[in-house]
XYZ file of C-alpha atoms in Angstrom:
351
model
C -21.978 11.727 12.981
C -24.701 11.417 15.495
C -24.951 14.664 17.539
C -27.419 14.505 20.346
C -28.331 17.557 23.068
C -28.124 16.475 26.848
C -30.543 18.635 29.058
C -28.642 20.009 31.685
C -30.311 22.500 34.128
C -28.369 25.771 34.221
C -26.381 25.271 31.033
C -27.144 26.858 27.727
C -26.206 23.489 25.635
C -24.560 20.295 26.328
C -24.413 17.630 23.491
C -22.699 14.427 22.911
C -21.382 13.212 19.826
C -20.652 9.752 18.205
C -18.679 9.321 15.036
C -18.341 5.855 14.119
C -16.167 6.442 11.094
C -13.326 8.276 13.123
C -14.333 6.554 17.054
C -15.063 9.748 18.179
C -17.123 10.115 21.313
C -17.207 13.469 22.760
C -18.731 15.689 24.677
C -19.253 19.563 24.850
C -20.755 21.699 27.627
C -21.351 25.606 26.962
C -22.322 27.096 30.519
C -22.818 30.612 29.928
C -22.327 33.294 27.224
C -23.155 36.304 28.906
C -19.766 38.087 28.791
C -18.768 36.315 25.147
C -18.732 33.048 23.438
C -17.484 30.166 25.823
C -13.731 29.153 25.756
C -12.482 26.180 27.579
C -9.915 23.629 26.275
C -10.299 20.155 25.014
C -9.503 17.097 27.299
C -8.789 13.518 26.064
C -9.142 11.163 28.998
C -10.039 7.624 29.561
C -13.120 7.896 31.462
C -14.715 5.036 33.142
C -18.273 5.811 31.862
C -19.796 8.689 29.842
C -21.666 9.570 33.220
C -18.316 10.544 34.472
C -17.055 12.368 31.701
C -20.143 14.138 31.754
C -19.503 15.375 35.353
C -16.214 16.530 34.390
C -17.246 18.436 31.076
C -20.081 20.356 32.936
C -17.925 21.397 36.333
C -15.163 22.358 34.157
C -17.206 24.319 32.012
C -18.921 26.429 34.878
C -15.485 26.850 36.194
C -14.772 28.295 32.966
C -17.646 30.708 33.164
C -16.435 31.869 36.589
C -12.772 31.915 35.959
C -13.373 34.174 32.749
C -15.911 36.495 34.349
C -13.172 37.074 37.458
C -10.479 37.351 34.992
C -12.356 39.609 32.977
C -11.466 38.081 29.456
C -14.641 39.219 27.583
C -15.452 35.389 27.454
C -17.847 32.836 28.722
C -17.745 29.302 29.986
C -17.152 25.889 28.073
C -15.417 22.853 27.991
C -15.285 19.902 25.643
C -13.757 16.205 26.275
C -13.005 13.374 24.393
C -13.703 9.987 25.817
C -10.961 7.226 24.999
C -7.251 6.227 25.702
C -4.743 8.800 24.610
C -2.191 6.209 23.584
C -4.715 4.535 21.475
C -7.675 6.941 19.725
C -5.676 9.638 18.391
C -5.936 10.741 14.530
C -6.368 13.345 11.991
C -9.653 12.059 11.606
C -11.085 11.771 14.780
C -9.913 15.458 15.576
C -11.562 16.658 12.204
C -14.679 15.041 13.382
C -14.241 16.696 16.543
C -14.184 19.983 14.484
C -17.332 19.713 13.027
C -18.879 18.872 16.218
C -17.653 22.107 17.596
C -18.554 23.886 14.580
C -22.263 22.572 14.993
C -21.868 25.149 18.073
C -22.000 27.951 15.675
C -19.312 30.004 17.407
C -20.751 29.619 20.841
C -17.981 27.269 22.028
C -14.542 27.968 21.301
C -11.615 25.193 22.055
C -7.864 25.129 22.970
C -5.655 22.782 24.368
C -6.212 20.840 27.530
C -5.105 17.443 28.759
C -3.752 15.301 26.512
C -3.917 17.489 23.532
C -1.325 19.457 21.759
C -1.195 21.986 19.013
C -0.611 19.308 16.247
C -4.022 17.599 17.176
C -5.733 21.378 17.279
C -4.483 21.943 13.629
C -6.182 18.779 12.528
C -9.491 20.185 14.500
C -9.009 23.804 12.658
C -9.546 22.096 9.364
C -12.989 21.606 9.993
C -13.754 24.420 12.190
C -12.228 28.155 12.686
C -13.427 28.117 16.267
C -10.092 27.123 17.569
C -7.649 29.272 19.649
C -4.321 28.740 21.520
C -2.346 27.766 18.164
C 1.399 28.300 18.063
C 2.558 31.652 16.769
C 3.398 30.532 13.452
C -0.252 29.778 12.916
C -1.495 33.108 14.178
C -2.144 32.126 17.982
C -0.686 32.886 21.255
C 1.438 29.599 21.656
C 1.610 27.249 24.235
C -0.412 28.585 27.457
C 1.626 26.414 29.786
C 4.146 28.882 30.829
C 1.474 31.748 31.155
C -0.333 29.493 33.440
C 2.431 28.429 35.601
C 3.837 32.239 35.656
C 0.045 33.402 36.868
C 0.024 30.498 39.398
C 3.061 31.740 40.982
C 1.643 35.128 41.126
C -1.294 33.620 42.919
C 0.873 31.814 45.465
C 2.775 35.057 46.306
C -0.404 36.969 46.669
C -1.540 34.263 49.052
C 1.427 34.501 50.789
C 1.241 38.089 51.300
C -2.198 37.799 52.663
C -1.355 34.753 55.284
C 2.252 36.119 56.121
C 2.328 39.571 55.502
C 4.940 39.360 52.693
C 5.376 38.035 48.621
C 8.679 36.801 49.622
C 8.738 32.742 49.140
C 12.614 32.335 50.184
C 11.864 31.057 53.556
C 8.582 28.784 52.412
C 8.376 25.227 51.947
C 6.336 24.475 48.878
C 4.547 20.830 48.180
C 4.132 20.442 44.191
C 1.807 17.659 43.269
C 1.913 17.041 39.882
C 4.816 18.364 37.660
C 3.907 18.240 34.187
C 3.884 20.959 31.592
C 2.493 23.637 34.260
C 3.275 22.278 37.443
C 7.133 21.713 36.344
C 7.488 25.313 35.263
C 5.754 26.403 38.434
C 8.705 24.588 40.226
C 11.345 26.132 38.410
C 9.767 29.643 39.025
C 9.135 29.175 42.772
C 12.927 27.820 43.185
C 14.124 31.053 41.508
C 12.271 33.006 44.142
C 14.105 31.167 46.822
C 11.360 28.578 47.840
C 11.986 25.054 49.109
C 10.581 22.818 46.735
C 9.488 19.239 47.284
C 7.553 17.379 44.475
C 5.552 14.527 43.522
C 3.815 13.047 40.591
C 2.233 9.664 39.354
C 5.142 9.508 37.040
C 8.477 8.311 39.126
C 10.437 8.934 36.125
C 9.523 12.723 35.789
C 9.960 13.318 39.357
C 13.529 11.668 39.437
C 14.552 13.716 36.109
C 13.379 17.064 37.538
C 14.908 16.329 40.873
C 18.584 15.541 38.873
C 18.447 18.629 37.066
C 17.040 21.324 39.628
C 17.866 19.826 42.769
C 14.273 19.516 44.330
C 13.362 17.249 47.445
C 10.631 14.692 46.150
C 7.989 12.433 48.172
C 6.021 9.412 47.332
C 2.898 10.300 45.433
C 0.710 8.237 47.750
C 1.708 9.495 51.208
C 2.580 13.146 50.097
C -0.056 14.666 52.207
C 1.720 13.342 55.164
C 4.567 15.817 54.618
C 4.765 19.206 56.787
C 4.617 22.355 54.165
C 3.851 25.698 54.347
C 2.037 25.856 50.862
C 0.222 23.109 49.047
C 0.178 23.380 45.188
C -2.356 20.631 43.734
C -1.071 20.425 40.022
C -2.540 17.094 38.800
C -6.412 16.240 38.515
C -9.110 17.754 40.766
C -11.224 16.749 43.815
C -7.932 16.042 45.820
C -8.984 17.935 48.728
C -11.657 15.976 49.977
C -13.153 14.713 53.234
C -10.165 12.146 53.417
C -7.509 14.102 52.434
C -8.466 17.442 54.396
C -7.460 15.807 58.063
C -3.815 14.963 56.548
C -3.215 18.386 55.451
C -0.372 20.042 56.939
C -0.168 23.216 55.482
C -1.134 27.212 55.862
C -2.117 27.834 52.103
C -3.467 25.870 49.158
C -2.954 27.154 45.914
C -2.347 25.141 42.774
C -3.023 25.161 38.952
C -5.445 22.064 39.298
C -9.001 22.691 38.177
C -11.844 21.984 40.888
C -9.325 21.306 43.291
C -12.364 20.880 46.169
C -14.435 17.981 45.662
C -17.682 19.867 46.661
C -18.022 23.374 47.679
C -18.338 22.847 51.264
C -14.759 21.608 51.627
C -13.845 25.398 51.250
C -16.125 25.842 54.423
C -14.064 23.101 56.113
C -10.617 24.750 55.071
C -11.833 28.095 56.456
C -12.576 26.350 59.719
C -9.632 24.726 60.111
C -7.519 27.935 59.074
C -6.012 26.805 56.025
C -6.336 29.803 53.282
C -7.427 28.397 49.833
C -6.782 30.524 46.706
C -9.662 29.226 44.686
C -8.033 27.460 41.787
C -10.052 29.479 38.744
C -8.668 32.508 40.026
C -5.169 31.235 40.519
C -4.915 29.048 36.847
C -6.370 31.988 34.761
C -3.419 33.157 33.166
C -3.923 30.424 30.196
C -7.286 31.558 29.234
C -6.179 35.272 29.546
C -3.463 34.866 27.207
C -5.684 33.003 24.931
C -8.300 35.703 25.144
C -5.761 38.481 24.095
C -5.699 36.929 20.563
C -9.367 38.132 20.343
C -7.965 41.853 20.711
C -8.122 44.277 17.634
C -4.805 43.898 15.903
C -4.434 40.479 17.179
C -2.176 38.759 20.141
C 0.053 40.917 22.088
C 1.992 39.766 24.673
C 2.615 42.588 26.670
C -0.991 43.273 26.945
C -1.432 39.661 28.008
C 1.175 39.776 30.791
C -0.311 43.103 31.939
C -3.711 41.315 32.305
C -2.092 38.072 33.886
C -0.143 40.429 36.624
C -3.828 41.312 37.668
C -4.319 38.217 39.270
C -2.823 39.656 41.878
C -5.722 42.088 42.365
C -8.459 39.428 41.654
C -7.272 37.151 44.268
C -6.796 39.897 46.833
C -10.329 41.064 46.369
C -11.493 37.632 46.632
C -9.632 37.234 50.118
C -10.766 40.461 51.206
C -14.679 39.664 50.331
C -14.385 36.180 51.946
C -13.181 38.204 55.147
C -15.700 40.867 55.023
C -18.605 38.489 54.508
C -17.303 35.751 56.928
C -17.265 33.239 54.066
C -15.093 30.699 52.498
C -12.768 31.974 49.616
C -14.364 29.582 46.879
C -17.714 30.956 47.971
C -16.235 34.624 47.905
C -14.707 33.766 44.271
C -18.225 32.401 42.997
C -19.910 35.574 44.318
C -17.418 37.914 42.654
C -18.261 36.156 39.251
C -22.071 36.205 39.849
C -21.625 39.797 40.445
C -19.673 40.692 37.409
C -22.100 38.409 35.198
C -25.229 39.755 36.842
C -23.705 43.190 36.003
C -23.655 42.565 32.475
C -26.716 41.045 32.065
C -28.291 44.461 33.318
C -26.398 46.251 30.804
C -27.761 43.880 27.985
């Protein structure tokens, strides 16, 4: 196993691991541990290059720092990615090697589930490191984070609706969800329960057809979904979907989804503000998964009642972001960053 540190300005540690025996090629980024050890999920993706993977892992790690700071989880921000085809590279040996890589960080990084990684995979990781969270209840964890993330995103959508329309009532609102995987699919169900008109799209046509048949959703083609008029647009797939090319196509009042890094660049938040589109910053809205996992670290172990109480505070945190943005005349993504930085700096002063 060959572990090499990669200097990245502004990050506490970024490292690469190549393990020929298992086929592992992975990166871990720890952005900031001021508020506690860095916790962030493990992502397996067939990146085109290590450079692309490095961009993704560092962006995600920084986002986790800010997410945890705003959500008051008592954790810092980190992330790890495994480079490879999810249908080809998975093996117990690969995940055991990944555990040894995580263990090399000495507890400053804790992993959990993310894209293409399940509890079965994490159990192999746990064979070689104790720094694993988000396992199922049987193994002492908080269980699958997806339902909690979905619920928290719905809380965020209701908060954004209240700020824009003056009411959390979604019964007359048309919501477009792009990406209906574990989180997006559950969001669609919860939003329909609240009376919203739901239109979905996904790169997996069979998944869309199944959900429409089961729940009566409307659907739109993934390639042309931005041409659809809606009240609320919920991006729930990969990030960077709001950019110079897509912003002119948007026909919505609010953007609030579960995807990470929805904006390609911070300046796109400024453009949304100029266009009068209320953007609910992704890491504030989708924080429920990390909030739920963070409760595993509480004295006495995981308590779902405590977790749900903290998840419902997404309403307060997001409202604070919106008010800060209005008070200072800045985009909501910049206001969210400002709020996170204030909390991190306050912790540094105490230390």
